[in-house]
Amino acid sequence: MPAEYGFRSFDDDMKARFGKKIYRLSLDGGMTCPNRDGTLGTGGCIFCSGSGSGEFSAGPQGSVSEQIERAKALVRRKANSCGYMAYFQNFTNTYAPVEKLRTLFDAVLDCEDVYALSVATRPDCLEPEKLDLLAEMASRKPVWVELGLQTVHNRTAEYIRRRCPLSAFNAAVPVLRGAGIHVVLHMIIGLPGETPEMMLQTADYIADSGADGIKFHLLHVLRGTDLAADYLAGRFQTLELDAYIDLLEACIRRIPPEMTVHRLTGDGAKSALIAPLWSADKKRVLNEIHRRFRLDGVRQGTDFVARRQEKTFFGH
């Protein structure tokens, strides 16, 4: 872990594993979600855009192989010598027959310069045959499965229409880990109605979950979402940058030192962003986060270690 930064970043993890810079290639597998097609509900999560949070994917036009080439062309502007992680990002990427999933995953893992596969999905869409397929893929190249936890609080989960109980996450993480698959849990900071204490409780859950990684997201409001209607009606406010960084620092301190931080903040398409407008300048936001981390002496895991020692001391 670099001394100047107090957290284990995605870049650090990838360079340690593969010896080079790894870029994510966001791909569209052409799926939907049980929270959209009427199986569990319609409309998706309250913050989810019409693209299923896949605004930056290379799809959906063309085959996966064609999407990969388009995505690589964008990355080549940043670096020549690098590798790639194929990332099926939008909607629920195990919500399809196993035969279709095999075709998609085979296509990306057959690429020599694709070093890993990442699949965003729901814990209630990981039937045994799909777990077997993911384990098979993981025997070829490393596989990450990303689960949109967002919060541990039932009232908030109902409000955002997650429609997946916490018990499903409890069950999915050890099963995935047991199959040799890396697990990343997503957390949204700034959800309506949540206090700082509630957000830290979500961070503590993730810290204790056994997951390998975490993605932090700033709650942002996109045009056309149901969340936007509540925001424009004045039912909640989004966080200011300083408040977001304060909460992010507290969360970083509460997760294990070995957990990989895959993302420090999330951002939506600028053309659809309603609030907070400061999040549109991602470079400035990341620079400010790193500046504050250095200024405040933030070190990942300091509070987690103290909490673990306290549990041990009191015999819990």
PDB file of N, CA, C and O in Angstrom, residues 149-204:
ATOM      1  N   LEU A 149     -25.263  -4.001  -2.932  1.00  0.00           N
ATOM      2  CA  LEU A 149     -25.836  -3.952  -1.587  1.00  0.00           C
ATOM      3  C   LEU A 149     -26.440  -2.574  -1.303  1.00  0.00           C
ATOM      4  O   LEU A 149     -27.582  -2.437  -0.885  1.00  0.00           O
ATOM      5  N   GLN A 150     -25.633  -1.550  -1.441  1.00  0.00           N
ATOM      6  CA  GLN A 150     -25.994  -0.136  -1.249  1.00  0.00           C
ATOM      7  C   GLN A 150     -26.225   0.246   0.207  1.00  0.00           C
ATOM      8  O   GLN A 150     -25.720   1.255   0.669  1.00  0.00           O
ATOM      9  N   THR A 151     -27.004  -0.541   0.957  1.00  0.00           N
ATOM     10  CA  THR A 151     -27.315  -0.224   2.351  1.00  0.00           C
ATOM     11  C   THR A 151     -27.725  -1.499   3.079  1.00  0.00           C
ATOM     12  O   THR A 151     -28.190  -2.450   2.446  1.00  0.00           O
ATOM     13  N   VAL A 152     -27.541  -1.508   4.401  1.00  0.00           N
ATOM     14  CA  VAL A 152     -28.018  -2.652   5.198  1.00  0.00           C
ATOM     15  C   VAL A 152     -29.354  -2.348   5.855  1.00  0.00           C
ATOM     16  O   VAL A 152     -29.911  -3.206   6.540  1.00  0.00           O
ATOM     17  N   HIS A 153     -29.887  -1.175   5.659  1.00  0.00           N
ATOM     18  CA  HIS A 153     -31.085  -0.754   6.380  1.00  0.00           C
ATOM     19  C   HIS A 153     -32.351  -1.050   5.568  1.00  0.00           C
ATOM     20  O   HIS A 153     -32.493  -0.606   4.428  1.00  0.00           O
ATOM     21  N   ASN A 154     -33.247  -1.789   6.185  1.00  0.00           N
ATOM     22  CA  ASN A 154     -34.437  -2.266   5.473  1.00  0.00           C
ATOM     23  C   ASN A 154     -35.300  -1.131   4.938  1.00  0.00           C
ATOM     24  O   ASN A 154     -35.802  -1.197   3.811  1.00  0.00           O
ATOM     25  N   ARG A 155     -35.474  -0.097   5.745  1.00  0.00           N
ATOM     26  CA  ARG A 155     -36.325   1.013   5.303  1.00  0.00           C
ATOM     27  C   ARG A 155     -35.743   1.683   4.062  1.00  0.00           C
ATOM     28  O   ARG A 155     -36.466   1.988   3.108  1.00  0.00           O
ATOM     29  N   THR A 156     -34.429   1.880   4.054  1.00  0.00           N
ATOM     30  CA  THR A 156     -33.787   2.484   2.888  1.00  0.00           C
ATOM     31  C   THR A 156     -33.857   1.549   1.692  1.00  0.00           C
ATOM     32  O   THR A 156     -34.104   1.982   0.562  1.00  0.00           O
ATOM     33  N   ALA A 157     -33.623   0.253   1.936  1.00  0.00           N
ATOM     34  CA  ALA A 157     -33.672  -0.727   0.844  1.00  0.00           C
ATOM     35  C   ALA A 157     -35.056  -0.737   0.198  1.00  0.00           C
ATOM     36  O   ALA A 157     -35.184  -0.866  -1.037  1.00  0.00           O
ATOM     37  N   GLU A 158     -36.095  -0.606   1.018  1.00  0.00           N
ATOM     38  CA  GLU A 158     -37.451  -0.537   0.471  1.00  0.00           C
ATOM     39  C   GLU A 158     -37.630   0.732  -0.350  1.00  0.00           C
ATOM     40  O   GLU A 158     -38.246   0.708  -1.425  1.00  0.00           O
ATOM     41  N   TYR A 159     -37.110   1.849   0.159  1.00  0.00           N
ATOM     42  CA  TYR A 159     -37.257   3.113  -0.560  1.00  0.00           C
ATOM     43  C   TYR A 159     -36.569   3.068  -1.921  1.00  0.00           C
ATOM     44  O   TYR A 159     -37.129   3.532  -2.928  1.00  0.00           O
ATOM     45  N   ILE A 160     -35.377   2.513  -1.980  1.00  0.00           N
ATOM     46  CA  ILE A 160     -34.643   2.483  -3.250  1.00  0.00           C
ATOM     47  C   ILE A 160     -35.087   1.321  -4.144  1.00  0.00           C
ATOM     48  O   ILE A 160     -34.603   1.179  -5.266  1.00  0.00           O
ATOM     49  N   ARG A 161     -36.008   0.493  -3.638  1.00  0.00           N
ATOM     50  CA  ARG A 161     -36.584  -0.628  -4.407  1.00  0.00           C
ATOM     51  C   ARG A 161     -35.525  -1.673  -4.778  1.00  0.00           C
ATOM     52  O   ARG A 161     -35.536  -2.200  -5.886  1.00  0.00           O
ATOM     53  N   ARG A 162     -34.669  -1.991  -3.821  1.00  0.00           N
ATOM     54  CA  ARG A 162     -33.666  -3.026  -4.091  1.00  0.00           C
ATOM     55  C   ARG A 162     -34.326  -4.380  -4.300  1.00  0.00           C
ATOM     56  O   ARG A 162     -33.864  -5.200  -5.081  1.00  0.00           O
ATOM     57  N   ARG A 163     -35.370  -4.647  -3.558  1.00  0.00           N
ATOM     58  CA  ARG A 163     -36.160  -5.881  -3.666  1.00  0.00           C
ATOM     59  C   ARG A 163     -35.287  -7.135  -3.573  1.00  0.00           C
ATOM     60  O   ARG A 163     -35.489  -8.106  -4.309  1.00  0.00           O
ATOM     61  N   CYS A 164     -34.377  -7.106  -2.642  1.00  0.00           N
ATOM     62  CA  CYS A 164     -33.517  -8.256  -2.369  1.00  0.00           C
ATOM     63  C   CYS A 164     -33.123  -8.169  -0.899  1.00  0.00           C
ATOM     64  O   CYS A 164     -32.523  -7.173  -0.479  1.00  0.00           O
ATOM     65  N   PRO A 165     -33.476  -9.160  -0.074  1.00  0.00           N
ATOM     66  CA  PRO A 165     -33.234  -9.051   1.364  1.00  0.00           C
ATOM     67  C   PRO A 165     -31.756  -9.157   1.706  1.00  0.00           C
ATOM     68  O   PRO A 165     -30.957  -9.732   0.956  1.00  0.00           O
ATOM     69  N   LEU A 166     -31.421  -8.627   2.867  1.00  0.00           N
ATOM     70  CA  LEU A 166     -30.033  -8.699   3.329  1.00  0.00           C
ATOM     71  C   LEU A 166     -29.584 -10.148   3.478  1.00  0.00           C
ATOM     72  O   LEU A 166     -28.407 -10.464   3.263  1.00  0.00           O
ATOM     73  N   SER A 167     -30.505 -11.023   3.813  1.00  0.00           N
ATOM     74  CA  SER A 167     -30.147 -12.436   3.977  1.00  0.00           C
ATOM     75  C   SER A 167     -29.577 -13.031   2.696  1.00  0.00           C
ATOM     76  O   SER A 167     -28.747 -13.952   2.746  1.00  0.00           O
ATOM     77  N   ALA A 168     -30.011 -12.527   1.540  1.00  0.00           N
ATOM     78  CA  ALA A 168     -29.484 -13.036   0.267  1.00  0.00           C
ATOM     79  C   ALA A 168     -28.016 -12.669   0.100  1.00  0.00           C
ATOM     80  O   ALA A 168     -27.224 -13.457  -0.430  1.00  0.00           O
ATOM     81  N   PHE A 169     -27.641 -11.482   0.560  1.00  0.00           N
ATOM     82  CA  PHE A 169     -26.228 -11.086   0.516  1.00  0.00           C
ATOM     83  C   PHE A 169     -25.421 -11.911   1.511  1.00  0.00           C
ATOM     84  O   PHE A 169     -24.301 -12.346   1.216  1.00  0.00           O
ATOM     85  N   ASN A 170     -26.008 -12.125   2.704  1.00  0.00           N
ATOM     86  CA  ASN A 170     -25.328 -12.951   3.715  1.00  0.00           C
ATOM     87  C   ASN A 170     -24.978 -14.318   3.153  1.00  0.00           C
ATOM     88  O   ASN A 170     -23.889 -14.852   3.413  1.00  0.00           O
ATOM     89  N   ALA A 171     -25.908 -14.890   2.390  1.00  0.00           N
ATOM     90  CA  ALA A 171     -25.711 -16.234   1.854  1.00  0.00           C
ATOM     91  C   ALA A 171     -24.761 -16.242   0.652  1.00  0.00           C
ATOM     92  O   ALA A 171     -23.976 -17.178   0.479  1.00  0.00           O
ATOM     93  N   ALA A 172     -24.831 -15.203  -0.190  1.00  0.00           N
ATOM     94  CA  ALA A 172     -24.100 -15.220  -1.462  1.00  0.00           C
ATOM     95  C   ALA A 172     -22.597 -15.066  -1.283  1.00  0.00           C
ATOM     96  O   ALA A 172     -21.809 -15.719  -1.991  1.00  0.00           O
ATOM     97  N   VAL A 173     -22.164 -14.214  -0.366  1.00  0.00           N
ATOM     98  CA  VAL A 173     -20.729 -13.918  -0.258  1.00  0.00           C
ATOM     99  C   VAL A 173     -19.907 -15.164   0.049  1.00  0.00           C
ATOM    100  O   VAL A 173     -18.937 -15.465  -0.667  1.00  0.00           O
ATOM    101  N   PRO A 174     -20.232 -15.958   1.087  1.00  0.00           N
ATOM    102  CA  PRO A 174     -19.403 -17.137   1.362  1.00  0.00           C
ATOM    103  C   PRO A 174     -19.476 -18.193   0.262  1.00  0.00           C
ATOM    104  O   PRO A 174     -18.491 -18.894   0.007  1.00  0.00           O
ATOM    105  N   VAL A 175     -20.626 -18.304  -0.406  1.00  0.00           N
ATOM    106  CA  VAL A 175     -20.746 -19.282  -1.487  1.00  0.00           C
ATOM    107  C   VAL A 175     -19.841 -18.887  -2.651  1.00  0.00           C
ATOM    108  O   VAL A 175     -19.134 -19.730  -3.230  1.00  0.00           O
ATOM    109  N   LEU A 176     -19.851 -17.624  -3.013  1.00  0.00           N
ATOM    110  CA  LEU A 176     -18.985 -17.147  -4.090  1.00  0.00           C
ATOM    111  C   LEU A 176     -17.517 -17.318  -3.725  1.00  0.00           C
ATOM    112  O   LEU A 176     -16.704 -17.807  -4.530  1.00  0.00           O
ATOM    113  N   ARG A 177     -17.178 -16.912  -2.519  1.00  0.00           N
ATOM    114  CA  ARG A 177     -15.780 -17.053  -2.084  1.00  0.00           C
ATOM    115  C   ARG A 177     -15.355 -18.521  -2.090  1.00  0.00           C
ATOM    116  O   ARG A 177     -14.238 -18.861  -2.490  1.00  0.00           O
ATOM    117  N   GLY A 178     -16.254 -19.403  -1.665  1.00  0.00           N
ATOM    118  CA  GLY A 178     -15.946 -20.826  -1.641  1.00  0.00           C
ATOM    119  C   GLY A 178     -15.741 -21.411  -3.022  1.00  0.00           C
ATOM    120  O   GLY A 178     -15.077 -22.450  -3.176  1.00  0.00           O
ATOM    121  N   ALA A 179     -16.305 -20.752  -4.044  1.00  0.00           N
ATOM    122  CA  ALA A 179     -16.149 -21.200  -5.428  1.00  0.00           C
ATOM    123  C   ALA A 179     -14.926 -20.576  -6.102  1.00  0.00           C
ATOM    124  O   ALA A 179     -14.733 -20.751  -7.305  1.00  0.00           O
ATOM    125  N   GLY A 180     -14.120 -19.848  -5.327  1.00  0.00           N
ATOM    126  CA  GLY A 180     -12.919 -19.241  -5.886  1.00  0.00           C
ATOM    127  C   GLY A 180     -13.162 -17.946  -6.625  1.00  0.00           C
ATOM    128  O   GLY A 180     -12.348 -17.536  -7.468  1.00  0.00           O
ATOM    129  N   ILE A 181     -14.275 -17.286  -6.307  1.00  0.00           N
ATOM    130  CA  ILE A 181     -14.657 -16.051  -6.985  1.00  0.00           C
ATOM    131  C   ILE A 181     -14.489 -14.878  -6.031  1.00  0.00           C
ATOM    132  O   ILE A 181     -14.878 -14.952  -4.857  1.00  0.00           O
ATOM    133  N   HIS A 182     -13.906 -13.797  -6.519  1.00  0.00           N
ATOM    134  CA  HIS A 182     -13.745 -12.582  -5.720  1.00  0.00           C
ATOM    135  C   HIS A 182     -15.082 -11.835  -5.656  1.00  0.00           C
ATOM    136  O   HIS A 182     -15.821 -11.794  -6.636  1.00  0.00           O
ATOM    137  N   VAL A 183     -15.368 -11.218  -4.520  1.00  0.00           N
ATOM    138  CA  VAL A 183     -16.649 -10.535  -4.316  1.00  0.00           C
ATOM    139  C   VAL A 183     -16.407  -9.065  -4.012  1.00  0.00           C
ATOM    140  O   VAL A 183     -15.558  -8.719  -3.177  1.00  0.00           O
ATOM    141  N   VAL A 184     -17.173  -8.204  -4.687  1.00  0.00           N
ATOM    142  CA  VAL A 184     -17.151  -6.763  -4.438  1.00  0.00           C
ATOM    143  C   VAL A 184     -18.561  -6.328  -4.070  1.00  0.00           C
ATOM    144  O   VAL A 184     -19.518  -6.650  -4.782  1.00  0.00           O
ATOM    145  N   LEU A 185     -18.702  -5.619  -2.962  1.00  0.00           N
ATOM    146  CA  LEU A 185     -19.996  -5.086  -2.550  1.00  0.00           C
ATOM    147  C   LEU A 185     -20.033  -3.577  -2.786  1.00  0.00           C
ATOM    148  O   LEU A 185     -19.055  -2.878  -2.515  1.00  0.00           O
ATOM    149  N   HIS A 186     -21.165  -3.092  -3.290  1.00  0.00           N
ATOM    150  CA  HIS A 186     -21.352  -1.668  -3.561  1.00  0.00           C
ATOM    151  C   HIS A 186     -22.077  -1.003  -2.398  1.00  0.00           C
ATOM    152  O   HIS A 186     -22.994  -1.579  -1.814  1.00  0.00           O
ATOM    153  N   MET A 187     -21.664   0.212  -2.104  1.00  0.00           N
ATOM    154  CA  MET A 187     -22.276   1.006  -1.043  1.00  0.00           C
ATOM    155  C   MET A 187     -22.516   2.421  -1.555  1.00  0.00           C
ATOM    156  O   MET A 187     -21.619   3.036  -2.146  1.00  0.00           O
ATOM    157  N   ILE A 188     -23.721   2.948  -1.326  1.00  0.00           N
ATOM    158  CA  ILE A 188     -24.025   4.332  -1.694  1.00  0.00           C
ATOM    159  C   ILE A 188     -23.970   5.201  -0.448  1.00  0.00           C
ATOM    160  O   ILE A 188     -24.632   4.912   0.557  1.00  0.00           O
ATOM    161  N   ILE A 189     -23.190   6.258  -0.515  1.00  0.00           N
ATOM    162  CA  ILE A 189     -23.086   7.234   0.567  1.00  0.00           C
ATOM    163  C   ILE A 189     -24.016   8.407   0.249  1.00  0.00           C
ATOM    164  O   ILE A 189     -23.934   8.996  -0.833  1.00  0.00           O
ATOM    165  N   GLY A 190     -24.903   8.711   1.197  1.00  0.00           N
ATOM    166  CA  GLY A 190     -25.803   9.845   1.016  1.00  0.00           C
ATOM    167  C   GLY A 190     -27.221   9.475   0.651  1.00  0.00           C
ATOM    168  O   GLY A 190     -27.982  10.327   0.178  1.00  0.00           O
ATOM    169  N   LEU A 191     -27.613   8.228   0.883  1.00  0.00           N
ATOM    170  CA  LEU A 191     -28.985   7.826   0.567  1.00  0.00           C
ATOM    171  C   LEU A 191     -29.994   8.612   1.415  1.00  0.00           C
ATOM    172  O   LEU A 191     -29.755   8.875   2.597  1.00  0.00           O
ATOM    173  N   PRO A 192     -31.121   8.983   0.833  1.00  0.00           N
ATOM    174  CA  PRO A 192     -32.123   9.780   1.562  1.00  0.00           C
ATOM    175  C   PRO A 192     -32.553   9.113   2.865  1.00  0.00           C
ATOM    176  O   PRO A 192     -32.812   7.904   2.915  1.00  0.00           O
ATOM    177  N   GLY A 193     -32.585   9.918   3.935  1.00  0.00           N
ATOM    178  CA  GLY A 193     -33.048   9.440   5.227  1.00  0.00           C
ATOM    179  C   GLY A 193     -31.990   8.777   6.081  1.00  0.00           C
ATOM    180  O   GLY A 193     -32.251   8.464   7.249  1.00  0.00           O
ATOM    181  N   GLU A 194     -30.807   8.556   5.539  1.00  0.00           N
ATOM    182  CA  GLU A 194     -29.768   7.874   6.310  1.00  0.00           C
ATOM    183  C   GLU A 194     -28.868   8.886   7.026  1.00  0.00           C
ATOM    184  O   GLU A 194     -28.412   9.869   6.441  1.00  0.00           O
ATOM    185  N   THR A 195     -28.614   8.627   8.297  1.00  0.00           N
ATOM    186  CA  THR A 195     -27.686   9.426   9.086  1.00  0.00           C
ATOM    187  C   THR A 195     -26.264   8.920   8.866  1.00  0.00           C
ATOM    188  O   THR A 195     -26.065   7.798   8.355  1.00  0.00           O
ATOM    189  N   PRO A 196     -25.263   9.702   9.245  1.00  0.00           N
ATOM    190  CA  PRO A 196     -23.897   9.194   9.161  1.00  0.00           C
ATOM    191  C   PRO A 196     -23.708   7.872   9.895  1.00  0.00           C
ATOM    192  O   PRO A 196     -23.001   6.978   9.413  1.00  0.00           O
ATOM    193  N   GLU A 197     -24.345   7.730  11.051  1.00  0.00           N
ATOM    194  CA  GLU A 197     -24.225   6.483  11.808  1.00  0.00           C
ATOM    195  C   GLU A 197     -24.774   5.301  11.018  1.00  0.00           C
ATOM    196  O   GLU A 197     -24.194   4.199  11.036  1.00  0.00           O
ATOM    197  N   MET A 198     -25.862   5.501  10.314  1.00  0.00           N
ATOM    198  CA  MET A 198     -26.442   4.436   9.509  1.00  0.00           C
ATOM    199  C   MET A 198     -25.500   4.046   8.366  1.00  0.00           C
ATOM    200  O   MET A 198     -25.328   2.859   8.053  1.00  0.00           O
ATOM    201  N   MET A 199     -24.888   5.032   7.754  1.00  0.00           N
ATOM    202  CA  MET A 199     -23.958   4.735   6.657  1.00  0.00           C
ATOM    203  C   MET A 199     -22.749   3.959   7.163  1.00  0.00           C
ATOM    204  O   MET A 199     -22.271   3.027   6.499  1.00  0.00           O
ATOM    205  N   LEU A 200     -22.268   4.313   8.340  1.00  0.00           N
ATOM    206  CA  LEU A 200     -21.124   3.589   8.902  1.00  0.00           C
ATOM    207  C   LEU A 200     -21.508   2.161   9.282  1.00  0.00           C
ATOM    208  O   LEU A 200     -20.661   1.256   9.247  1.00  0.00           O
ATOM    209  N   GLN A 201     -22.763   1.938   9.619  1.00  0.00           N
ATOM    210  CA  GLN A 201     -23.217   0.571   9.886  1.00  0.00           C
ATOM    211  C   GLN A 201     -23.155  -0.275   8.616  1.00  0.00           C
ATOM    212  O   GLN A 201     -22.819  -1.470   8.668  1.00  0.00           O
ATOM    213  N   THR A 202     -23.450   0.321   7.473  1.00  0.00           N
ATOM    214  CA  THR A 202     -23.300  -0.402   6.206  1.00  0.00           C
ATOM    215  C   THR A 202     -21.831  -0.708   5.944  1.00  0.00           C
ATOM    216  O   THR A 202     -21.481  -1.821   5.526  1.00  0.00           O
ATOM    217  N   ALA A 203     -20.959   0.257   6.212  1.00  0.00           N
ATOM    218  CA  ALA A 203     -19.518   0.023   6.040  1.00  0.00           C
ATOM    219  C   ALA A 203     -19.044  -1.105   6.955  1.00  0.00           C
ATOM    220  O   ALA A 203     -18.240  -1.957   6.548  1.00  0.00           O
ATOM    221  N   ASP A 204     -19.542  -1.142   8.188  1.00  0.00           N
ATOM    222  CA  ASP A 204     -19.155  -2.209   9.124  1.00  0.00           C
ATOM    223  C   ASP A 204     -19.633  -3.573   8.629  1.00  0.00           C
ATOM    224  O   ASP A 204     -18.923  -4.575   8.766  1.00  0.00           O
TER     225      ASP A 204
END
